[in-house]
Amino acid sequence: MGDDSSASYIHMVHHLIEECIIFNMSKEECMEALSKHANIKPVITSTVWKELEKENKEFFEAYEKRREEKAVQEGDKSTGSKT
Amino acid sequence: MLAVSPLRNTAAAKDESQEQMESYSSIFNGEFPDFSDGNLLESIDFDDLFVSIDDEQVLPNLEMDPEILAEFSVSGSGGEESDVNTSVSNEKVEDNIHDRKDEEDRFSGSGLDSKILSERDESVVVNPVLPDKYGEKGRKSSAHAKNNSNQGRKKVKVDWTPELHRRFVQAVEQLGVDKAVPSRILELMGIDCLTRHNIASHLQKYRSHRKHLQAREAEAANWSQRRQMYGAAAAGGGGKRDISAWHALTMGFPPITRPMHHHFRPLHVWGHPSMDQSHMWPKHLAHSPSPPRPLPPPPTWHPPPPPPPDPSYWHHHPHVRVPNGITPGTPCFPQPLATRFPAPPVPGIPPYAMYKVDPGIGLQTAGHPGHSPLVDFQPSKESVDAVIGDVLSKPWLPLPLGLKAPATDSVLVELQKQGVPKIPPSFA
């Protein structure tokens, strides 16, 4: 029983993290967003994120790379927090 | 088409050519080329070819590639036709023309290159813009008045190459667009084959085009504002998954941003059809709705979890705006948007608007006005909020990216290491 809800919860966090990735967020930004909007403890977000990273290494590597490039591109324009 | 067309190739077909040349003697004014050394090309004075053709009637005012024209002019020059046959640069042509001045009226026994001829065949009807452009003043010897627009006899079309136009723009900007006077521009450009008249008409076009561009930029600003309003009204778009995908597409689709910068650079390559960017936009727009990434459905479809024992689990986030207020009739926003984009009167605008406003489009829940500035391509809080709310309220929805899920156990173990004994954490 507890497993089910845990699994569901993890799945939900996973889903939310994917959405954050669509927003091109960093892990930290994601933690903040989920904590703020979904009341998910940052540690949980961070853990699930890391686990996802382990399972999807290539994706996350590419993702990071893209983010870096974008950050460089938009470095002078960006006014918000874009880590 | 000029009658000369059948003129064929070189030394081998000289006799044939000779015959044909003979038949065109009227055109050549009775002057005969001597085809002995196979350089017919040099000897042909194209002026004379045109002589019998009535200025006004036969030759329409066509704009011509300088390259093709150059091949015409080259005909009189000495021995360079081999280069000219393929790609003629303006500079070469100028040289050739100057050379030609010496041999204008003479057929000095050169062979005519078939290639030149065949091209001449197609384009022969063009009016001799060339001489005017390249400062060929020496054609006076022929009765061909139209060559000398310098003398103001006939308006000859100038081919505004990118290079030429660039110099023009430079000169104009130096003087100041409003103060740019054709005569001054002419001086600054320093190309003596342009007349003040050419400059004047080009300037007129340039100015009107600039106004047009400025109007479009103003439109862009309006559009982006309107998009924000629409975003608020759309209110989450009925909760369709497409929203986040749509959003994702535009947000995570880098190529969209670049053409937009390019588009708003003023008049960089105005006038050249290949660079007409208003044609580009619809393509981009047409592409953007179609997912560059594999979209949700099957791969990671998780069967809907059994109803959680704790119903409040899904609804215990009071501050999360769950778009329950959206009636089923709410149109799915992205679709109408998608079809709208190609349509607006100013085709260049929508991608710009998308760029600016997109994070807020269709992702805002009812009752939440889309007032976020959205200057940069950043997710607005509202849109993040909306998306998160969506996920929370509809756990059965497929994962947008379909990443491989970690094993529950390993996550739990990790969490316990971090001091989180169980999830979902029990707080109210």
Coordinates of C-alpha atoms in Angstrom, one line a residue:
Chain A
M1 CA 0.0 0.0 0.0
G2 CA 2.6 2.4 1.0
D3 CA 4.6 1.3 -2.0
D4 CA 1.8 2.2 -4.3
S5 CA 1.5 5.7 -3.1
S6 CA 5.2 6.0 -3.1
A7 CA 5.4 4.8 -6.6
S8 CA 2.7 7.1 -7.7
Y9 CA 4.3 10.0 -5.9
I10 CA 7.6 9.3 -7.4
H11 CA 6.0 9.0 -10.8
M12 CA 4.3 12.4 -10.2
V13 CA 7.6 14.0 -9.3
H14 CA 9.2 12.4 -12.3
H15 CA 6.5 13.9 -14.4
L16 CA 6.9 17.3 -12.9
I17 CA 10.6 17.2 -13.4
E18 CA 10.0 16.4 -17.1
E19 CA 7.8 19.4 -17.3
C20 CA 10.5 21.5 -15.8
I21 CA 13.0 20.2 -18.3
I22 CA 10.6 21.4 -21.0
F23 CA 10.9 24.8 -19.4
N24 CA 14.6 24.4 -19.7
M25 CA 15.1 24.6 -16.0
S26 CA 18.0 23.6 -14.0
K27 CA 17.7 21.1 -11.2
E28 CA 17.8 23.9 -8.7
E29 CA 15.1 25.8 -10.5
C30 CA 13.1 22.7 -10.7
M31 CA 13.4 22.1 -7.0
E32 CA 12.3 25.6 -6.3
A33 CA 9.4 25.4 -8.7
L34 CA 8.1 22.1 -7.4
S35 CA 8.4 23.2 -3.9
K36 CA 6.6 26.4 -4.6
H37 CA 3.9 25.2 -6.8
A38 CA 3.4 21.6 -5.8
N39 CA 4.7 21.6 -2.3
I40 CA 7.2 19.0 -3.0
K41 CA 10.2 19.0 -0.8
P42 CA 13.3 20.0 -2.7
V43 CA 15.2 17.0 -1.4
I44 CA 12.6 14.8 -3.0
T45 CA 12.8 16.6 -6.3
S46 CA 16.6 16.5 -6.2
T47 CA 16.7 12.8 -5.4
V48 CA 14.3 11.9 -8.2
W49 CA 16.2 14.2 -10.5
K50 CA 19.4 12.5 -9.8
E51 CA 17.8 9.1 -10.2
L52 CA 16.5 10.2 -13.5
E53 CA 19.9 11.4 -14.5
K54 CA 21.3 8.0 -13.7
E55 CA 18.8 6.3 -15.8
N56 CA 19.0 8.8 -18.7
K57 CA 22.6 9.8 -18.7
E58 CA 22.9 10.8 -22.3
F59 CA 19.7 12.8 -22.2
F60 CA 20.8 14.9 -19.3
E61 CA 24.2 15.4 -20.6
A62 CA 22.8 16.8 -23.8
Y63 CA 20.4 18.8 -21.8
E64 CA 23.1 20.4 -19.8
K65 CA 25.0 21.2 -22.9
R66 CA 22.0 22.8 -24.5
R67 CA 21.4 24.8 -21.4
E68 CA 24.9 26.1 -21.3
E69 CA 24.8 27.1 -24.9
K70 CA 21.6 28.8 -24.4
A71 CA 22.9 30.6 -21.4
V72 CA 25.8 31.9 -23.4
Q73 CA 23.5 33.0 -26.2
E74 CA 21.1 34.8 -24.0
G75 CA 23.6 36.0 -21.4
D76 CA 23.3 39.6 -22.2
K77 CA 19.6 39.5 -22.7
S78 CA 18.5 37.5 -19.7
T79 CA 17.2 39.4 -16.8
G80 CA 15.8 36.6 -14.8
S81 CA 17.4 33.7 -13.1
K82 CA 18.8 31.4 -15.6
T83 CA 21.3 29.2 -14.0
Chain B
M1 CA 14.5 36.3 -80.0
L2 CA 17.3 37.3 -82.0
A3 CA 17.8 35.7 -85.3
V4 CA 21.4 35.0 -84.5
S5 CA 20.6 32.2 -82.3
P6 CA 21.5 29.3 -84.5
L7 CA 25.1 30.3 -84.6
R8 CA 26.9 27.4 -83.4
N9 CA 30.3 26.4 -82.3
T10 CA 33.8 27.1 -83.0
A11 CA 36.4 26.1 -85.3
A12 CA 34.7 23.0 -86.4
A13 CA 31.5 24.6 -87.4
K14 CA 33.0 27.7 -88.8
D15 CA 31.7 27.2 -92.2
E16 CA 28.3 26.8 -90.9
S17 CA 28.6 29.7 -88.8
Q18 CA 29.9 31.6 -91.6
E19 CA 26.9 30.8 -93.6
Q20 CA 24.7 31.8 -90.9
M21 CA 26.6 34.9 -90.4
E22 CA 26.2 35.7 -94.0
S23 CA 22.5 35.3 -93.7
Y24 CA 22.5 37.8 -91.0
S25 CA 24.5 40.2 -92.9
S26 CA 21.8 42.8 -92.7
I27 CA 22.0 42.6 -89.0
F28 CA 25.7 42.9 -89.1
N29 CA 25.5 45.8 -91.3
G30 CA 27.4 44.0 -94.0
E31 CA 30.4 43.6 -91.9
F32 CA 31.8 40.2 -92.0
P33 CA 33.7 38.4 -89.4
D34 CA 36.7 36.5 -90.4
F35 CA 36.4 33.2 -88.7
S36 CA 39.8 32.1 -89.3
D37 CA 41.2 31.9 -85.9
G38 CA 38.1 30.6 -84.1
N39 CA 37.5 33.6 -82.1
L40 CA 34.3 34.7 -83.5
L41 CA 33.2 35.9 -80.2
E42 CA 35.6 38.7 -80.2
S43 CA 34.6 39.9 -83.5
I44 CA 31.0 40.2 -82.8
D45 CA 29.8 43.5 -82.0
F46 CA 26.6 43.0 -80.3
D47 CA 25.7 46.6 -80.8
D48 CA 25.5 45.9 -84.4
L49 CA 23.4 42.9 -83.8
F50 CA 20.9 45.1 -82.2
V51 CA 21.1 47.7 -84.7
S52 CA 18.3 46.6 -86.9
I53 CA 16.0 46.0 -84.0
D54 CA 13.8 48.8 -83.2
D55 CA 14.5 50.2 -79.8
E56 CA 11.1 50.7 -78.6
Q57 CA 9.4 47.7 -79.9
V58 CA 11.4 44.6 -80.0
L59 CA 13.4 44.6 -76.9
P60 CA 11.4 44.7 -73.7
N61 CA 12.9 46.2 -70.7
L62 CA 14.1 43.2 -68.9
E63 CA 16.3 43.1 -65.9
M64 CA 19.2 41.0 -66.5
D65 CA 21.8 39.1 -64.8
P66 CA 25.0 41.0 -65.1
E67 CA 26.7 37.7 -65.8
I68 CA 24.7 37.0 -68.9
L69 CA 25.0 40.6 -70.0
A70 CA 28.7 40.4 -69.4
E71 CA 28.9 37.6 -71.9
F72 CA 27.4 39.9 -74.4
S73 CA 29.8 42.6 -73.8
V74 CA 32.7 40.3 -73.7
S75 CA 32.2 39.5 -77.3
G76 CA 34.2 42.4 -78.4
S77 CA 37.1 41.9 -76.1
G78 CA 40.2 40.2 -76.8
G79 CA 40.6 36.6 -75.9
E80 CA 38.8 36.4 -72.6
E81 CA 35.7 34.8 -73.6
S82 CA 36.6 31.5 -72.1
D83 CA 36.4 33.0 -68.7
V84 CA 33.4 34.8 -69.5
N85 CA 31.6 31.8 -70.7
T86 CA 31.2 30.4 -67.3
S87 CA 30.8 33.0 -64.7
V88 CA 31.5 36.6 -65.4
S89 CA 32.2 38.9 -62.7
N90 CA 31.4 42.5 -63.0
E91 CA 35.0 43.5 -62.9
K92 CA 35.8 41.3 -65.8
V93 CA 33.1 42.7 -67.7
E94 CA 34.2 46.2 -67.2
D95 CA 37.6 45.3 -68.4
N96 CA 36.2 43.6 -71.3
I97 CA 34.1 46.5 -72.2
H98 CA 36.9 48.8 -72.1
D99 CA 38.8 46.5 -74.3
R100 CA 35.9 46.5 -76.6
K101 CA 36.0 50.1 -77.2
D102 CA 38.9 49.6 -79.4
E103 CA 37.3 46.9 -81.5
E104 CA 33.8 47.9 -81.6
D105 CA 33.0 48.1 -85.1
R106 CA 35.2 45.4 -86.2
F107 CA 34.9 41.7 -86.6
S108 CA 38.4 40.8 -86.1
G109 CA 38.1 37.3 -87.0
S110 CA 37.2 35.6 -83.8
G111 CA 35.2 32.6 -83.4
L112 CA 32.0 32.6 -81.6
D113 CA 31.7 30.4 -78.6
S114 CA 28.7 28.2 -78.8
K115 CA 28.0 28.6 -75.2
I116 CA 27.9 32.2 -75.3
L117 CA 25.7 32.0 -78.2
S118 CA 23.3 29.7 -76.7
E119 CA 22.9 31.9 -73.7
R120 CA 22.6 34.8 -75.9
D121 CA 19.9 32.9 -77.6
E122 CA 17.8 32.9 -74.5
S123 CA 18.6 36.3 -73.2
V124 CA 19.2 38.1 -76.3
V125 CA 16.1 40.1 -76.0
V126 CA 17.3 41.9 -73.1
N127 CA 18.0 45.4 -73.4
P128 CA 21.6 46.4 -73.1
V129 CA 21.5 47.4 -69.5
L130 CA 25.0 46.4 -69.3
P131 CA 26.7 49.3 -71.0
D132 CA 25.0 51.7 -68.8
K133 CA 25.9 49.8 -65.7
Y134 CA 29.4 49.3 -66.5
G135 CA 30.1 52.7 -67.9
E136 CA 30.2 51.7 -71.5
K137 CA 30.2 54.9 -73.2
G138 CA 31.9 53.7 -76.3
R139 CA 29.0 52.3 -78.1
K140 CA 28.3 55.5 -79.6
S141 CA 29.6 54.3 -82.8
S142 CA 26.6 52.1 -83.3
A143 CA 23.3 53.5 -84.0
H144 CA 22.2 52.0 -80.8
A145 CA 20.9 54.8 -78.8
K146 CA 19.5 52.8 -76.0
N147 CA 22.9 51.9 -74.7
N148 CA 23.6 55.4 -73.7
S149 CA 21.3 56.2 -70.9
N150 CA 24.0 58.4 -69.7
Q151 CA 22.9 60.6 -72.3
G152 CA 19.5 60.5 -70.9
R153 CA 18.0 59.0 -74.0
K154 CA 16.4 56.0 -72.4
K155 CA 15.8 54.7 -68.9
V156 CA 18.1 51.8 -68.5
K157 CA 17.5 49.4 -65.6
V158 CA 20.2 49.2 -63.0
D159 CA 20.7 45.8 -61.5
W160 CA 20.9 46.4 -57.8
T161 CA 23.2 43.7 -56.7
P162 CA 23.7 43.1 -53.0
E163 CA 27.0 44.8 -53.2
L164 CA 25.6 47.8 -54.9
H165 CA 22.7 48.0 -52.6
R166 CA 25.0 47.8 -49.6
R167 CA 27.0 50.7 -50.8
F168 CA 23.8 52.6 -51.4
V169 CA 22.6 51.9 -47.9
Q170 CA 25.9 52.9 -46.5
A171 CA 25.8 56.2 -48.3
V172 CA 22.2 56.8 -47.3
E173 CA 22.9 56.1 -43.7
Q174 CA 25.9 58.3 -43.8
L175 CA 23.8 61.1 -45.0
G176 CA 20.8 60.3 -42.9
V177 CA 17.8 58.6 -44.5
D178 CA 15.7 61.7 -44.5
K179 CA 18.4 63.9 -45.7
A180 CA 19.9 61.7 -48.2
V181 CA 19.9 63.4 -51.5
P182 CA 20.4 61.4 -54.7
S183 CA 23.2 63.5 -55.9
R184 CA 25.1 63.2 -52.6
I185 CA 24.4 59.5 -52.5
L186 CA 25.8 59.3 -56.0
E187 CA 28.9 61.1 -54.9
L188 CA 29.4 58.9 -51.9
M189 CA 28.9 55.7 -53.8
G190 CA 31.3 56.8 -56.4
I191 CA 30.0 54.6 -59.1
D192 CA 29.9 56.5 -62.3
C193 CA 27.7 54.2 -64.1
L194 CA 24.8 55.1 -61.9
T195 CA 22.7 58.1 -62.8
R196 CA 21.1 60.4 -60.3
H197 CA 17.8 59.1 -61.6
N198 CA 18.7 55.5 -60.8
I199 CA 19.6 56.5 -57.3
A200 CA 16.5 58.6 -56.9
S201 CA 14.2 55.8 -57.7
H202 CA 16.1 53.3 -55.7
L203 CA 16.0 55.7 -52.7
Q204 CA 12.3 56.1 -53.1
K205 CA 11.8 52.3 -52.9
Y206 CA 14.2 52.1 -50.0
R207 CA 12.3 54.6 -48.0
S208 CA 8.9 53.1 -48.6
H209 CA 10.3 49.7 -47.7
R210 CA 11.7 51.0 -44.5
K211 CA 8.4 52.5 -43.6
H212 CA 6.8 49.2 -44.3
L213 CA 9.2 47.4 -42.0
Q214 CA 8.7 49.9 -39.3
A215 CA 5.0 49.4 -39.5
R216 CA 5.6 45.7 -39.2
E217 CA 7.7 46.1 -36.1
A218 CA 5.0 48.2 -34.5
E219 CA 2.6 45.5 -35.4
A220 CA 4.8 43.0 -33.7
A221 CA 4.6 44.9 -30.5
N222 CA 0.9 45.0 -30.7
W223 CA 0.7 41.3 -31.5
S224 CA 2.7 40.3 -28.5
Q225 CA 0.5 42.3 -26.2
R226 CA -2.5 40.7 -27.7
R227 CA -1.0 37.3 -27.3
Q228 CA -0.8 37.9 -23.6
M229 CA -4.4 38.8 -23.4
Y230 CA -5.3 35.7 -25.4
G231 CA -3.2 33.6 -23.1
A232 CA -5.2 34.8 -20.1
A233 CA -8.4 34.1 -21.9
A234 CA -7.5 30.7 -23.0
A235 CA -7.2 29.6 -19.5
G236 CA -5.3 26.5 -19.7
G237 CA -6.7 25.4 -23.0
G238 CA -9.0 22.8 -21.6
G239 CA -6.2 20.9 -20.1
K240 CA -5.0 19.2 -23.2
R241 CA -1.6 17.8 -23.0
D242 CA -0.8 19.5 -26.2
I243 CA -0.4 22.7 -24.4
S244 CA 2.7 21.6 -22.7
A245 CA 4.0 20.0 -25.8
W246 CA 3.2 23.1 -27.8
H247 CA 4.8 25.1 -25.2
A248 CA 7.7 22.8 -25.1
L249 CA 8.1 22.9 -28.8
T250 CA 8.3 26.6 -28.9
M251 CA 10.4 26.9 -25.9
G252 CA 12.8 24.2 -26.6
F253 CA 13.1 24.8 -30.3
P254 CA 16.1 27.1 -30.7
P255 CA 16.0 27.7 -34.4
I256 CA 12.9 29.8 -34.0
T257 CA 14.8 32.5 -32.2
R258 CA 17.4 33.0 -34.8
P259 CA 15.5 33.9 -37.8
M260 CA 13.6 36.5 -35.8
H261 CA 16.7 38.5 -35.2
H262 CA 17.6 38.2 -38.7
H263 CA 14.2 39.3 -39.8
F264 CA 14.3 42.6 -38.0
R265 CA 17.6 43.7 -39.3
P266 CA 16.6 46.5 -41.6
L267 CA 16.8 46.0 -45.3
H268 CA 19.9 43.9 -45.3
V269 CA 19.1 42.2 -48.4
W270 CA 16.0 43.9 -49.5
G271 CA 15.0 43.5 -53.1
H272 CA 16.4 40.1 -53.6
P273 CA 13.7 37.5 -53.9
S274 CA 15.7 34.8 -52.5
M275 CA 15.9 36.7 -49.3
D276 CA 12.4 37.6 -49.0
Q277 CA 11.8 36.5 -45.5
S278 CA 8.2 37.0 -45.5
H279 CA 8.1 33.8 -47.3
M280 CA 10.1 32.1 -44.8
W281 CA 7.9 32.7 -41.9
P282 CA 5.0 30.5 -42.8
K283 CA 7.3 27.6 -43.2
H284 CA 8.7 28.1 -39.8
L285 CA 5.3 28.4 -38.4
A286 CA 4.1 25.4 -40.3
H287 CA 6.8 23.4 -38.8
S288 CA 6.6 24.5 -35.3
P289 CA 3.3 22.9 -34.5
S290 CA 4.6 19.7 -35.7
P291 CA 6.6 18.2 -32.9
P292 CA 10.3 18.0 -33.4
R293 CA 10.5 15.7 -30.5
P294 CA 8.6 12.5 -30.3
L295 CA 5.5 13.3 -28.4
P296 CA 3.9 11.5 -25.5
P297 CA 1.8 8.7 -26.4
P298 CA 2.8 5.1 -26.2
P299 CA 6.4 4.6 -25.1
T300 CA 6.1 5.4 -21.4
W301 CA 2.5 5.1 -20.9
H302 CA 1.9 4.3 -17.3
P303 CA -1.3 2.6 -16.6
P304 CA -3.4 4.9 -14.4
P305 CA -2.5 4.2 -10.9
P306 CA -5.2 2.8 -8.7
P307 CA -7.0 5.5 -6.8
P308 CA -4.7 6.6 -4.0
P309 CA -5.9 5.6 -0.6
D310 CA -5.6 9.2 0.4
P311 CA -7.8 11.2 -1.9
S312 CA -6.5 14.4 -0.4
Y313 CA -3.2 13.4 -1.8
W314 CA -4.1 14.8 -5.1
H315 CA -5.9 17.8 -3.8
H316 CA -4.1 19.0 -0.9
H317 CA -2.4 21.8 -2.6
P318 CA -4.8 24.6 -2.1
H319 CA -2.6 27.2 -3.8
V320 CA -2.1 25.2 -6.8
R321 CA -4.5 26.4 -9.4
V322 CA -6.3 23.4 -10.7
P323 CA -8.1 24.3 -13.8
N324 CA -11.3 22.8 -12.8
G325 CA -13.1 26.0 -13.7
I326 CA -12.5 25.4 -17.3
T327 CA -15.5 24.2 -19.1
P328 CA -15.2 21.4 -21.5
G329 CA -16.1 23.8 -24.2
T330 CA -13.0 25.8 -23.7
P331 CA -11.2 25.7 -27.0
C332 CA -7.9 24.1 -27.1
F333 CA -5.8 27.1 -27.4
P334 CA -2.8 25.9 -29.2
Q335 CA -4.6 24.7 -32.2
P336 CA -6.3 27.9 -33.1
L337 CA -3.1 29.6 -32.4
A338 CA -1.3 27.4 -34.7
T339 CA -3.6 28.0 -37.5
R340 CA -3.6 31.6 -36.8
F341 CA 0.0 32.2 -37.0
P342 CA 0.5 31.9 -40.7
A343 CA -2.5 34.0 -41.3
P344 CA -1.8 37.4 -39.9
P345 CA -1.4 40.3 -42.2
V346 CA 2.1 40.7 -41.3
P347 CA 3.7 37.4 -41.7
G348 CA 6.8 38.2 -39.9
I349 CA 5.1 38.9 -36.7
P350 CA 3.9 35.7 -35.2
P351 CA 7.1 34.0 -34.6
Y352 CA 8.2 37.0 -32.8
A353 CA 5.1 37.1 -30.8
M354 CA 5.5 33.5 -30.1
Y355 CA 9.0 34.0 -29.0
K356 CA 7.9 36.7 -26.7
V357 CA 4.7 35.5 -25.3
D358 CA 4.6 31.9 -25.8
P359 CA 5.4 30.8 -22.3
G360 CA 2.2 32.4 -21.3
I361 CA 0.0 31.2 -24.1
G362 CA -2.6 28.8 -23.2
L363 CA -0.9 27.9 -20.0
Q364 CA -2.6 30.2 -17.7
T365 CA -5.5 29.0 -15.7
A366 CA -8.7 30.7 -15.6
G367 CA -8.9 33.9 -13.7
H368 CA -5.2 34.5 -13.8
P369 CA -4.4 37.4 -16.1
G370 CA -1.5 37.1 -18.3
H371 CA 0.4 40.1 -17.2
S372 CA 3.8 38.6 -17.0
P373 CA 6.3 40.8 -18.9
L374 CA 7.6 37.9 -20.9
V375 CA 10.4 39.9 -22.4
D376 CA 12.8 37.1 -22.4
F377 CA 12.2 33.6 -23.3
Q378 CA 11.6 32.6 -19.8
P379 CA 8.9 30.5 -18.2
S380 CA 6.5 32.7 -16.4
K381 CA 5.5 31.7 -12.9
E382 CA 2.0 31.4 -14.1
S383 CA 2.8 29.0 -16.8
V384 CA 4.9 26.9 -14.6
D385 CA 2.2 26.9 -12.1
A386 CA -0.4 25.9 -14.6
V387 CA 1.7 23.1 -15.9
I388 CA 2.4 21.7 -12.5
G389 CA -1.2 22.0 -11.5
D390 CA -2.0 20.0 -14.6
V391 CA 0.3 17.2 -13.7
L392 CA -0.9 17.1 -10.2
S393 CA -4.5 16.9 -11.2
K394 CA -4.2 14.5 -14.0
P395 CA -1.6 11.9 -13.0
W396 CA -2.7 9.6 -15.8
L397 CA -1.3 11.9 -18.4
P398 CA 1.6 10.6 -20.3
L399 CA 5.1 11.9 -19.7
P400 CA 6.1 14.6 -22.1
L401 CA 9.6 13.5 -22.5
G402 CA 9.3 9.8 -21.8
L403 CA 12.4 9.5 -19.8
K404 CA 13.2 6.2 -18.3
A405 CA 11.8 6.1 -14.9
P406 CA 14.1 5.2 -12.0
A407 CA 13.3 2.2 -10.0
T408 CA 11.0 3.1 -7.1
D409 CA 13.1 1.2 -4.7
S410 CA 16.3 3.0 -5.5
V411 CA 14.5 6.3 -5.2
L412 CA 13.2 5.3 -1.9
V413 CA 16.5 4.1 -0.7
E414 CA 18.1 7.4 -1.7
L415 CA 15.5 9.4 0.0
Q416 CA 15.9 7.5 3.2
K417 CA 19.5 8.3 3.0
Q418 CA 18.6 11.9 2.8
G419 CA 16.4 11.6 5.7
V420 CA 13.0 11.3 4.1
P421 CA 11.5 8.2 5.5
K422 CA 8.5 7.9 3.4
I423 CA 6.7 9.6 0.6
P424 CA 4.5 11.1 0.1
P425 CA 5.5 13.1 3.0
S426 CA 2.7 13.4 5.4
F427 CA 2.0 17.0 5.8
A428 CA -1.3 18.7 5.4

